[in-house]
Coordinates of C-alpha atoms in Angstrom, one line a residue:
M1 CA 188.6 126.2 28.9
N2 CA 189.1 129.1 26.4
A3 CA 190.5 132.5 27.2
I4 CA 187.1 134.0 27.7
Q5 CA 186.0 131.3 30.1
K6 CA 189.3 131.5 32.1
V7 CA 188.9 135.2 32.6
K8 CA 185.2 134.9 33.5
S9 CA 186.2 132.3 36.1
R10 CA 188.8 134.7 37.6
L11 CA 186.3 137.6 37.6
S12 CA 183.6 135.6 39.3
K13 CA 185.6 135.8 42.5
S14 CA 186.7 139.4 42.1
K15 CA 185.2 142.7 43.2
L16 CA 185.8 144.7 40.0
G17 CA 183.1 147.0 38.7
H18 CA 181.2 146.5 35.5
K19 CA 183.5 148.8 33.5
S20 CA 186.7 147.0 34.6
T21 CA 185.2 143.6 34.1
A22 CA 184.1 144.6 30.5
M23 CA 187.6 145.9 29.7
L24 CA 189.2 142.6 30.8
L25 CA 186.7 140.5 28.9
S26 CA 187.3 142.6 25.9
T27 CA 191.1 142.1 26.2
A28 CA 190.5 138.4 26.6
L29 CA 188.3 138.4 23.4
T30 CA 191.1 140.2 21.5
C31 CA 193.8 137.7 22.7
S32 CA 191.5 134.8 21.6
T33 CA 190.8 136.3 18.2
L34 CA 194.5 136.9 17.6
G35 CA 195.4 133.4 18.8
L36 CA 197.4 134.7 21.7
S37 CA 197.7 132.6 24.9
M38 CA 198.4 135.5 27.2
L39 CA 195.5 136.3 29.5
P40 CA 194.9 139.6 31.2
A41 CA 195.6 139.1 34.9
V42 CA 192.8 140.0 37.4
P43 CA 194.6 142.3 39.8
A44 CA 195.2 140.7 43.2
D45 CA 193.5 143.6 45.0
A46 CA 190.3 142.8 43.0
A47 CA 190.1 139.2 44.3
S48 CA 188.1 138.2 47.4
P49 CA 190.2 138.9 50.6
R50 CA 192.3 136.1 52.1
Q51 CA 191.4 134.6 55.5
M52 CA 194.2 135.4 58.0
E53 CA 194.8 135.5 61.7
A54 CA 193.2 138.0 63.9
L55 CA 196.1 139.1 66.1
D56 CA 196.2 141.4 69.2
R57 CA 198.5 144.3 69.5
G58 CA 201.5 142.0 70.4
L59 CA 202.6 144.7 72.9
V60 CA 206.2 144.1 74.2
A61 CA 208.3 146.1 76.7
V62 CA 212.0 145.7 77.3
K63 CA 214.3 147.5 79.6
S64 CA 216.8 149.2 77.3
G65 CA 219.3 152.0 78.0
T66 CA 217.5 154.9 79.8
G67 CA 214.0 153.7 80.3
V68 CA 211.9 151.1 78.5
F69 CA 211.5 150.3 74.7
V70 CA 207.9 149.5 73.9
S71 CA 206.5 148.4 70.5
W72 CA 203.2 147.0 69.1
R73 CA 201.5 145.9 66.0
L74 CA 199.8 147.8 63.3
L75 CA 197.4 145.3 61.7
G76 CA 197.2 144.7 58.0
T77 CA 193.5 145.8 58.1
E78 CA 194.3 149.2 59.6
A79 CA 195.1 152.4 57.7
S80 CA 198.8 153.4 57.8
R81 CA 197.7 156.8 59.3
T82 CA 196.2 155.0 62.4
A83 CA 197.4 156.9 65.6
F84 CA 198.1 155.4 69.0
N85 CA 198.2 156.4 72.6
L86 CA 200.7 154.7 74.9
Y87 CA 199.9 154.3 78.7
H88 CA 202.4 153.7 81.4
G89 CA 200.0 152.4 84.1
D90 CA 197.2 154.9 84.0
T91 CA 199.4 157.7 82.7
L92 CA 199.4 158.8 79.1
V93 CA 203.0 158.7 77.9
N94 CA 202.8 160.8 74.7
S95 CA 201.6 164.4 74.6
V96 CA 200.0 163.9 71.2
P97 CA 198.8 160.7 69.5
L98 CA 201.7 158.8 67.9
T99 CA 201.4 158.7 64.1
D100 CA 204.7 158.0 62.7
S101 CA 205.6 154.7 64.2
T102 CA 204.5 151.8 66.4
N103 CA 207.4 152.0 68.9
Y104 CA 208.5 154.3 71.7
Q105 CA 211.4 154.8 74.1
D106 CA 209.8 155.6 77.4
T107 CA 212.6 157.3 79.3
A108 CA 210.6 157.2 82.5
G109 CA 210.0 153.5 82.3
T110 CA 211.4 151.1 84.9
S111 CA 211.6 147.4 85.3
S112 CA 208.3 147.4 87.3
S113 CA 206.3 149.4 84.7
T114 CA 203.2 148.1 83.0
Y115 CA 202.1 149.3 79.6
T116 CA 198.9 149.4 77.4
V117 CA 198.3 150.9 74.0
R118 CA 195.1 152.2 72.3
A119 CA 194.4 153.1 68.7
V120 CA 193.1 156.6 68.1
I121 CA 190.6 156.8 65.1
D122 CA 189.0 160.1 64.2
G123 CA 190.2 161.5 67.5
K124 CA 188.5 158.7 69.5
E125 CA 190.4 156.1 71.6
Q126 CA 189.7 152.5 70.9
P127 CA 189.7 149.7 73.4
S128 CA 192.8 149.1 75.3
S129 CA 195.3 146.4 74.5
A130 CA 196.2 143.7 77.0
A131 CA 198.8 145.0 79.5
A132 CA 202.5 144.1 79.0
R133 CA 205.0 144.0 81.8
V134 CA 208.7 144.7 81.2
W135 CA 210.7 141.7 80.4
A136 CA 213.1 140.7 83.2
D137 CA 215.9 140.1 80.6
A138 CA 216.8 141.2 77.1
Y139 CA 214.8 138.1 76.0
L140 CA 211.7 136.2 76.9
N141 CA 212.5 132.8 78.3
V142 CA 210.1 130.1 77.4
P143 CA 210.7 127.0 79.5
L144 CA 210.7 123.6 77.8
S145 CA 210.0 120.1 79.0
K146 CA 212.7 118.0 77.5
P147 CA 211.7 114.4 76.6
A148 CA 213.5 111.6 78.3
G149 CA 216.2 109.9 76.1
G150 CA 216.2 106.3 75.0
T151 CA 218.1 103.5 73.4
S152 CA 217.8 102.4 69.7
P153 CA 217.4 98.7 68.8
D154 CA 221.2 98.7 67.9
G155 CA 222.0 99.7 71.5
T156 CA 222.8 103.4 70.8
A157 CA 221.7 105.7 73.6
Y158 CA 220.3 109.1 72.6
T159 CA 219.1 112.3 74.2
Y160 CA 217.0 115.2 72.9
T161 CA 217.6 118.7 71.6
A162 CA 215.1 121.3 70.8
N163 CA 215.2 121.9 67.0
D164 CA 213.1 123.7 64.5
A165 CA 210.0 125.6 65.6
S166 CA 206.9 127.1 64.1
T167 CA 204.1 129.4 65.4
G168 CA 200.4 129.8 65.3
D169 CA 197.5 130.9 67.4
L170 CA 196.5 127.6 68.8
D171 CA 193.7 128.8 71.0
G172 CA 192.1 131.8 69.3
D173 CA 193.3 134.5 71.7
G174 CA 195.2 136.6 69.2
Q175 CA 198.6 135.7 70.6
Y176 CA 201.1 133.2 69.1
E177 CA 202.2 130.0 70.6
L178 CA 205.4 128.1 69.7
I179 CA 205.5 124.6 68.4
V180 CA 208.9 122.9 68.6
K181 CA 210.3 119.7 67.1
W182 CA 212.5 117.6 69.4
D183 CA 215.4 115.8 67.6
P184 CA 217.1 112.8 69.0
S185 CA 221.0 113.0 69.2
N186 CA 221.1 110.1 66.6
S187 CA 218.9 111.8 64.0
K188 CA 220.1 111.1 60.5
D189 CA 220.4 112.7 57.1
N190 CA 218.6 110.6 54.6
S191 CA 221.9 109.5 53.1
Q192 CA 223.1 108.0 56.4
A193 CA 222.2 104.5 57.6
G194 CA 221.3 103.8 61.3
Y195 CA 218.5 103.8 63.7
T196 CA 217.1 107.1 65.1
G197 CA 215.1 107.9 68.2
E198 CA 211.6 109.1 67.9
T199 CA 210.6 112.6 66.9
Y200 CA 208.4 114.7 69.2
L201 CA 206.3 117.9 68.6
D202 CA 205.5 120.1 71.6
A203 CA 203.3 123.2 71.8
Y204 CA 203.9 125.9 74.3
K205 CA 202.4 129.2 75.3
L206 CA 204.9 131.9 75.8
N207 CA 204.7 131.6 79.5
G208 CA 206.1 128.0 79.2
T209 CA 202.8 126.2 79.7
R210 CA 203.0 123.1 77.6
L211 CA 199.7 122.4 75.8
W212 CA 200.5 119.0 74.4
R213 CA 203.1 116.6 73.0
I214 CA 202.8 114.4 69.9
N215 CA 205.1 111.4 69.5
L216 CA 205.5 110.6 65.8
G217 CA 206.5 107.0 66.7
P218 CA 209.2 104.5 65.5
N219 CA 208.0 104.5 61.9
I220 CA 208.8 108.1 61.2
R221 CA 212.6 108.5 60.9
A222 CA 214.2 111.5 62.6
G223 CA 216.1 114.0 60.6
A224 CA 215.9 117.4 58.7
H225 CA 214.1 116.0 55.8
Y226 CA 211.5 113.6 57.3
S227 CA 209.0 115.7 59.2
P228 CA 208.3 119.1 57.9
F229 CA 205.3 120.3 59.9
I230 CA 202.7 122.9 59.2
V231 CA 201.1 125.2 61.7
Y232 CA 198.2 127.2 60.2
D233 CA 194.5 127.9 60.4
L234 CA 193.6 125.5 57.6
N235 CA 189.8 125.4 58.1
G236 CA 189.1 129.1 58.8
D237 CA 187.9 128.7 62.4
G238 CA 190.3 131.2 63.8
V239 CA 192.5 128.6 65.4
S240 CA 195.6 127.0 63.9
E241 CA 195.9 123.3 63.3
L242 CA 199.1 121.2 62.9
A243 CA 199.6 118.9 59.8
V244 CA 202.4 116.4 59.6
R245 CA 203.1 112.9 58.0
T246 CA 202.4 110.2 60.5
A247 CA 202.6 106.4 60.7
D248 CA 201.6 103.3 62.7
G249 CA 202.5 104.1 66.3
T250 CA 202.2 107.9 66.2
V251 CA 200.6 109.1 69.5
D252 CA 198.5 112.3 69.5
G253 CA 198.4 115.0 72.1
A254 CA 195.5 113.2 73.9
G255 CA 197.4 109.9 74.2
Q256 CA 195.6 108.1 71.4
V257 CA 197.5 105.9 69.1
I258 CA 197.2 106.3 65.2
G259 CA 197.3 103.0 63.3
D260 CA 198.8 99.9 64.8
D261 CA 201.3 100.5 67.6
S262 CA 202.6 97.0 67.3
K263 CA 204.2 97.5 63.9
D264 CA 207.8 98.4 63.4
Y265 CA 208.8 98.8 59.8
R266 CA 212.5 99.8 60.3
T267 CA 215.0 97.9 58.3
G268 CA 218.4 96.8 59.8
N269 CA 219.8 100.0 58.4
G270 CA 217.2 102.1 60.3
Y271 CA 215.3 103.2 57.1
V272 CA 211.5 102.9 56.8
L273 CA 210.8 101.7 53.3
S274 CA 207.5 99.9 53.8
G275 CA 204.3 100.2 55.8
P276 CA 201.5 102.6 55.6
E277 CA 202.1 106.4 55.7
Y278 CA 199.4 108.8 56.9
L279 CA 198.6 112.5 56.8
T280 CA 197.2 113.7 60.1
I281 CA 195.6 117.0 61.1
F282 CA 195.9 117.7 64.8
E283 CA 193.7 120.1 66.8
G284 CA 195.7 123.1 67.8
S285 CA 194.6 123.6 71.3
S286 CA 194.8 120.0 72.4
G287 CA 197.0 118.1 69.9
R288 CA 194.2 115.7 69.5
E289 CA 193.9 113.9 66.1
M290 CA 191.2 115.5 63.9
D291 CA 191.5 113.5 60.8
T292 CA 193.9 110.9 59.3
I293 CA 194.1 109.8 55.7
D294 CA 196.6 107.9 53.6
F295 CA 199.6 110.1 52.9
E296 CA 200.2 111.2 49.3
P297 CA 202.5 111.6 47.6
A298 CA 202.8 108.0 48.3
R299 CA 206.1 106.1 48.5
G300 CA 205.4 103.7 45.6
K301 CA 208.6 102.2 44.3
V302 CA 211.6 103.4 46.2
A303 CA 213.9 103.4 43.2
D304 CA 211.6 105.8 41.3
W305 CA 212.8 108.7 43.4
G306 CA 216.5 108.5 42.5
D307 CA 218.1 105.6 44.4
D308 CA 217.1 102.2 45.9
Y309 CA 218.3 102.4 49.5
G310 CA 216.1 105.1 51.0
N311 CA 217.7 108.4 50.5
R312 CA 215.9 110.3 47.9
V313 CA 212.4 108.7 48.4
D314 CA 212.0 110.4 51.8
R315 CA 212.8 114.0 50.8
F316 CA 209.7 115.9 52.0
L317 CA 208.7 119.5 52.0
A318 CA 205.4 121.2 53.2
A319 CA 203.7 124.5 52.8
V320 CA 200.4 126.4 52.7
A321 CA 199.0 128.1 49.6
Y322 CA 195.8 130.0 48.9
L323 CA 195.0 128.1 45.7
D324 CA 191.5 129.6 45.4
G325 CA 192.8 133.1 46.6
T326 CA 190.6 133.1 49.7
T327 CA 191.1 130.0 51.8
P328 CA 194.4 128.2 52.6
S329 CA 195.3 124.7 51.3
L330 CA 197.9 122.3 52.5
I331 CA 200.8 121.3 50.2
M332 CA 202.7 118.1 50.8
T333 CA 205.5 117.2 48.6
R334 CA 208.0 114.3 48.0
G335 CA 211.1 114.2 45.9
Y336 CA 213.2 116.6 44.0
Y337 CA 216.3 114.8 42.7
A338 CA 214.3 112.7 40.2
K339 CA 210.6 112.0 40.5
T340 CA 208.7 114.9 42.0
M341 CA 205.2 115.1 43.3
L342 CA 203.1 117.7 45.1
V343 CA 199.7 117.1 46.5
A344 CA 197.3 119.8 47.7
Y345 CA 194.7 119.3 50.3
D346 CA 191.8 121.2 51.8
L347 CA 190.5 120.9 55.3
N348 CA 186.8 121.2 55.3
G349 CA 185.8 121.6 59.0
T350 CA 187.5 118.5 60.4
Q351 CA 187.8 116.4 57.2
L352 CA 190.7 116.4 54.7
S353 CA 190.1 116.2 51.0
K354 CA 192.5 116.1 48.1
R355 CA 192.4 119.0 45.8
W356 CA 194.9 118.0 43.1
T357 CA 198.1 116.1 42.4
F358 CA 201.2 117.2 40.4
D359 CA 203.4 114.3 39.2
S360 CA 206.6 114.7 37.2
T361 CA 206.0 111.3 35.7
A362 CA 202.6 112.3 34.2
S363 CA 202.4 112.9 30.5
G364 CA 203.9 116.3 29.6
N365 CA 205.7 116.8 32.8
A366 CA 209.0 115.2 32.1
G367 CA 210.9 118.5 32.2
Y368 CA 209.9 119.0 35.8
A369 CA 211.8 115.9 37.1
G370 CA 214.9 116.7 39.2
Q371 CA 214.2 120.4 39.5
G372 CA 213.3 120.6 43.1
N373 CA 215.2 122.3 45.9
H374 CA 215.7 121.5 49.6
N375 CA 213.2 124.2 50.1
L376 CA 210.3 126.0 48.5
S377 CA 208.4 129.3 48.5
I378 CA 204.7 130.3 48.0
A379 CA 203.6 133.5 46.2
D380 CA 201.0 134.8 43.8
V381 CA 203.5 135.2 40.9
D382 CA 201.0 136.0 38.1
N383 CA 198.9 138.5 40.1
D384 CA 195.6 136.6 39.7
G385 CA 195.0 136.5 43.5
R386 CA 195.9 132.8 43.7
D387 CA 199.2 131.3 44.9
E388 CA 201.7 129.4 43.0
I389 CA 204.3 126.9 44.4
L390 CA 207.9 127.9 43.6
Y391 CA 209.6 124.5 43.9
G392 CA 213.3 125.2 43.1
S393 CA 213.8 125.4 39.4
M394 CA 210.2 124.8 38.7
A395 CA 206.8 126.2 39.5
V396 CA 203.3 124.8 39.8
D397 CA 200.2 126.9 39.1
D398 CA 197.3 127.2 41.5
N399 CA 195.4 124.6 39.6
G400 CA 198.1 121.9 40.0
K401 CA 199.5 122.3 36.4
G402 CA 203.1 122.9 35.7
L403 CA 203.7 126.7 35.2
Y404 CA 207.4 126.5 34.1
T405 CA 210.7 124.9 34.6
T406 CA 214.0 126.6 34.2
G407 CA 215.8 123.3 33.7
L408 CA 218.6 124.4 35.9
G409 CA 218.2 121.6 38.4
H410 CA 218.3 121.1 42.1
G411 CA 219.7 123.6 44.6
D412 CA 220.1 124.1 48.3
A413 CA 218.8 127.6 48.7
M414 CA 216.3 130.0 47.1
H415 CA 214.8 133.4 47.9
A416 CA 211.6 134.7 46.4
G417 CA 209.9 138.1 46.8
D418 CA 210.0 141.7 45.5
L419 CA 213.8 141.7 45.3
N420 CA 213.9 144.4 42.6
P421 CA 211.3 147.2 43.3
K422 CA 212.2 148.9 40.0
R423 CA 210.9 145.9 38.1
S424 CA 207.4 144.7 37.9
G425 CA 206.5 141.4 39.6
L426 CA 208.5 139.1 41.9
E427 CA 211.9 137.6 41.5
V428 CA 213.7 134.4 42.6
F429 CA 217.3 134.2 43.5
Q430 CA 218.6 130.6 43.4
V431 CA 221.8 128.6 43.7
H432 CA 222.4 125.3 42.0
E433 CA 224.2 122.1 42.9
D434 CA 225.0 120.6 39.5
K435 CA 228.5 121.6 38.5
G436 CA 227.5 121.3 34.9
S437 CA 224.6 123.7 35.3
A438 CA 224.5 126.7 33.0
Y439 CA 224.4 128.9 36.2
G440 CA 225.6 128.2 39.7
L441 CA 223.6 131.2 40.8
E442 CA 221.0 133.1 39.0
V443 CA 218.0 135.5 39.3
H444 CA 214.8 134.6 37.3
D445 CA 211.3 135.9 36.9
A446 CA 209.0 134.3 39.4
R447 CA 206.1 134.3 36.9
T448 CA 207.8 132.9 33.8
G449 CA 211.0 131.3 34.9
S450 CA 212.9 133.5 32.5
V451 CA 216.5 133.9 33.7
L452 CA 217.3 137.6 34.2
W453 CA 221.0 137.0 34.7
G454 CA 223.3 134.3 36.0
I455 CA 226.9 133.3 36.7
K456 CA 228.3 130.0 35.5
T457 CA 230.5 128.7 38.3
G458 CA 231.2 125.1 37.5
T459 CA 230.9 124.3 41.2
D460 CA 228.3 123.1 43.6
V461 CA 227.0 126.3 45.1
G462 CA 225.7 125.3 48.5
R463 CA 224.8 128.7 50.0
G464 CA 223.2 131.9 48.8
L465 CA 221.3 134.8 50.3
A466 CA 219.3 137.8 49.1
A467 CA 218.7 141.0 51.2
D468 CA 218.9 144.7 50.8
I469 CA 222.1 145.4 52.7
D470 CA 223.6 148.3 50.6
P471 CA 221.7 151.4 49.9
R472 CA 224.0 152.4 47.0
T473 CA 222.3 150.0 44.6
A474 CA 218.5 149.7 44.2
G475 CA 216.7 146.6 45.5
A476 CA 218.3 143.6 47.3
E477 CA 221.8 142.4 47.0
V478 CA 222.6 138.7 46.4
W479 CA 225.7 136.8 47.3
A480 CA 227.1 133.3 46.9
N481 CA 230.3 131.5 45.9
G482 CA 232.6 134.5 46.4
G483 CA 230.6 137.1 44.7
L484 CA 228.4 139.9 46.0
Y485 CA 226.0 141.2 43.4
S486 CA 223.2 143.8 42.9
I487 CA 219.9 142.4 42.0
T488 CA 220.5 143.3 38.4
G489 CA 223.8 141.4 38.3
Q490 CA 226.4 144.1 38.8
Q491 CA 229.3 142.7 40.9
L492 CA 229.9 144.7 44.0
G493 CA 232.7 142.8 45.5
T494 CA 234.3 139.5 46.3
K495 CA 234.3 139.9 50.1
L496 CA 231.0 138.4 51.4
P497 CA 228.9 139.3 54.4
S498 CA 229.3 137.2 57.5
S499 CA 226.1 135.2 56.9
T500 CA 224.9 133.3 53.8
N501 CA 222.3 131.6 55.9
F502 CA 219.6 134.0 57.2
A503 CA 218.9 137.7 57.1
I504 CA 216.6 139.7 59.5
W505 CA 215.0 143.1 59.9
W506 CA 216.4 144.2 63.3
D507 CA 217.6 147.7 63.6
G508 CA 216.0 151.1 62.9
D509 CA 216.6 151.4 59.2
P510 CA 214.8 149.3 56.5
L511 CA 218.0 147.6 55.4
R512 CA 218.2 144.0 56.5
E513 CA 220.7 142.6 58.9
L514 CA 222.6 139.3 59.0
L515 CA 221.6 136.4 61.1
D516 CA 223.8 133.4 61.6
A517 CA 224.5 131.0 64.5
N518 CA 223.6 132.8 67.7
R519 CA 224.4 136.4 66.4
I520 CA 223.1 139.2 64.4
D521 CA 225.5 141.4 62.4
K522 CA 225.3 144.6 60.3
W523 CA 227.0 144.8 56.9
D524 CA 229.3 147.8 56.7
Y525 CA 229.0 148.4 53.0
T526 CA 231.6 151.1 52.9
G527 CA 234.3 148.9 54.5
S528 CA 233.1 145.5 53.4
T529 CA 233.0 144.2 57.0
T530 CA 230.5 143.3 59.5
K531 CA 229.6 144.8 62.9
N532 CA 228.1 142.7 65.6
L533 CA 224.8 143.9 67.0
L534 CA 223.8 141.0 69.1
T535 CA 225.4 137.8 70.4
A536 CA 222.9 135.7 72.3
G537 CA 225.1 134.1 75.0
G538 CA 223.9 130.8 76.4
T539 CA 222.0 129.9 73.2
A540 CA 222.7 127.6 70.2
S541 CA 221.7 127.3 66.7
N542 CA 220.4 124.2 64.9
N543 CA 221.0 121.9 62.0
G544 CA 224.8 121.7 61.9
T545 CA 226.6 124.0 59.4
K546 CA 223.2 125.6 58.5
S547 CA 223.4 127.3 61.8
T548 CA 219.7 128.2 61.8
P549 CA 217.6 129.5 64.7
A550 CA 214.6 127.6 66.0
L551 CA 212.4 130.2 64.3
Q552 CA 212.6 133.8 62.8
A553 CA 209.3 135.6 62.5
D554 CA 207.5 138.8 63.4
L555 CA 206.0 137.4 66.6
L556 CA 205.6 140.5 68.7
G557 CA 205.7 144.3 68.6
D558 CA 206.2 146.3 65.4
W559 CA 207.1 145.0 62.0
R560 CA 210.7 144.1 62.9
E561 CA 211.4 140.4 63.3
E562 CA 212.0 138.3 66.5
V563 CA 214.5 135.5 66.5
V564 CA 214.1 132.3 68.7
W565 CA 217.0 130.3 69.7
R566 CA 217.2 127.3 72.0
T567 CA 219.3 127.5 75.2
S568 CA 222.5 125.5 74.9
D569 CA 221.0 122.8 77.2
S570 CA 217.5 123.0 75.5
S571 CA 215.9 123.8 78.7
A572 CA 214.1 126.8 77.1
L573 CA 213.5 128.8 74.0
R574 CA 214.5 132.4 74.1
I575 CA 212.7 135.0 72.1
Y576 CA 214.9 138.1 71.3
T577 CA 213.3 141.3 70.0
T578 CA 214.8 144.5 68.9
T579 CA 215.1 147.6 71.1
A580 CA 216.1 150.0 68.3
V581 CA 213.7 153.0 67.8
T582 CA 212.5 153.4 64.2
D583 CA 210.4 155.9 62.4
S584 CA 209.5 153.2 59.7
K585 CA 205.8 152.4 60.2
I586 CA 204.8 149.1 58.5
Y587 CA 202.0 146.8 59.4
T588 CA 202.9 143.4 61.0
L589 CA 204.7 141.3 58.5
M590 CA 202.5 138.4 59.6
H591 CA 199.7 140.0 57.6
D592 CA 201.7 140.0 54.4
P593 CA 200.7 136.7 52.7
V594 CA 204.1 136.0 51.2
Y595 CA 205.9 136.5 54.6
R596 CA 203.3 134.6 56.7
L597 CA 203.4 131.6 54.4
G598 CA 207.2 131.8 54.5
V599 CA 207.0 131.4 58.3
A600 CA 204.8 128.4 57.8
W601 CA 207.3 126.6 55.5
Q602 CA 210.4 127.8 57.2
N603 CA 211.1 124.5 59.0
A604 CA 211.0 122.4 55.8
G605 CA 214.2 121.0 54.5
Y606 CA 217.1 123.4 54.6
N607 CA 215.5 126.3 56.5
Q608 CA 215.4 129.6 54.7
P609 CA 214.4 133.1 56.0
P610 CA 210.9 134.4 55.1
H611 CA 210.7 137.3 52.6
T612 CA 207.9 139.8 51.9
G613 CA 205.7 140.2 48.9
F614 CA 206.6 143.9 48.8
F615 CA 210.0 145.6 48.9
I616 CA 211.4 146.6 52.3
G617 CA 214.7 148.4 52.0
D618 CA 216.4 151.7 51.1
G619 CA 214.1 154.0 49.2
M620 CA 211.1 151.7 49.7
S621 CA 207.6 152.9 48.7
P622 CA 204.8 152.8 51.2
P623 CA 203.6 149.1 51.5
P624 CA 200.4 148.3 49.7
A625 CA 197.5 147.3 51.9
P626 CA 197.1 143.5 52.0
N627 CA 193.8 142.2 50.7
I628 CA 192.9 140.2 53.8
T629 CA 190.0 139.5 56.2
L630 CA 190.8 138.5 59.8
V631 CA 189.1 135.3 61.1
R632 CA 188.1 135.2 64.7

């Protein structure tokens, strides 16, 4: 396909007028005539809108200080000037429509109050939201049904702990449900031999009603790298599905067995190195199997992935990407230390079909081997309206072809988004494991892979984080390995913030706060210290030293994020929301494509916090309206 054909293909799905179309085609013709490979990008806002969730107002009310703090969603399809009226029972709380925020401190509110909110458009009130009662505590308690423990074939007894969670609208009512993975106490890192208990996936409404339970069975090993699960509306019917790797003996939410439940492929060391692997889509409302096909990337020869005992062959990640710019596709991956494969799928109604395969062993792809991370990110990095897969030190284009590789190798953490608002496009901050790498930490252009700056450390840099925590320098700050830097590489200090795991938008300003273990802290940039904002007593974090929450996402209320921790005994999940009043008015982050897809992949590998496709921080510009359409 030549330059003209490529641009025509892109324009065929755009909404540009004849004059703009002619201009872009003329540019493509010039490029072709001059022998240039560069193509003019069709602006993302000219593409067809993306299908995304139709959410309700997410109204939340929490007793706080004098009165009750109330907040609600501005949807991504609504104008930023949209006004609101807030009602306490039948009484209008505000004297004039609220235009500068989507939160309010009702000083007359009490624990028994009930609230509703209504948009006001052109002076006319719109239909009322669902009513919200005041939370009984500073958090919403979502009771869980812990699975019974068991005993492994080697005689080891195990119990269960609630682990990573995800979210989606499983029944089409505009409200999120929570999907939680249960890990047995003998779950293993891939490098560790030994039997594990079975992995369960449960779905809960926020009132604690359990919708279903899926048992992945004995042939899916338990651990952080084995079962990334995707919760997303993959077929555009307005309801989220669940996608995960399955095997003989998996039991769906309706009690039906997938494959042959008499098979047990575990070796004496507890690894599963033979037997069929499947990819299954489960219905969101019931957990019932919708479709099961052979899992790709397939296992093939175990030794091709970096060792022969079962460690690197079973390194899985998963994500969602809008590869055609309009509808979501499922991305399933395998391997990142040596051989690397990514496979894209579409869900057409109830049937899965393969879209493309990327294989580092294919001709021309040798430079992509060994470049993957323990995590990934999804974003439209070339502004053509279609997503790319940022896979550590490499990227795969929307068509399944390699986009670039930096050659800097594997790493444990990466952060992608608009980290530098003074620079066009998106950036990636990444840390690297190889002590001989040119850079232990670096920032590169998300579109081209060109390294903007980096630091050679000569060490395995295991942690790194990017967030705007200091207004004295433009854009995000990044920190790792004893150094705190501006997004352009200026060293700001050697004393690091308390967290190099997660960051969260929590208080009233647009700077991001620090999330680690069961606490939220604020970075005091003048004193290079941290101040605690919240310690969630009675809760626990997940995944050992990673100290990650069950989930971080904009689940409720305004644009600030909620954090979900498990209770110490895993009897419940607790959702914490901010009670800080803010005059920053931003649409729900779940309608920003980069952020929403970040929530979808958050549970994969070494969990990372979601980032936005536009800059949130000191001196930020008004967020651009997302090009989305809501599916009901």
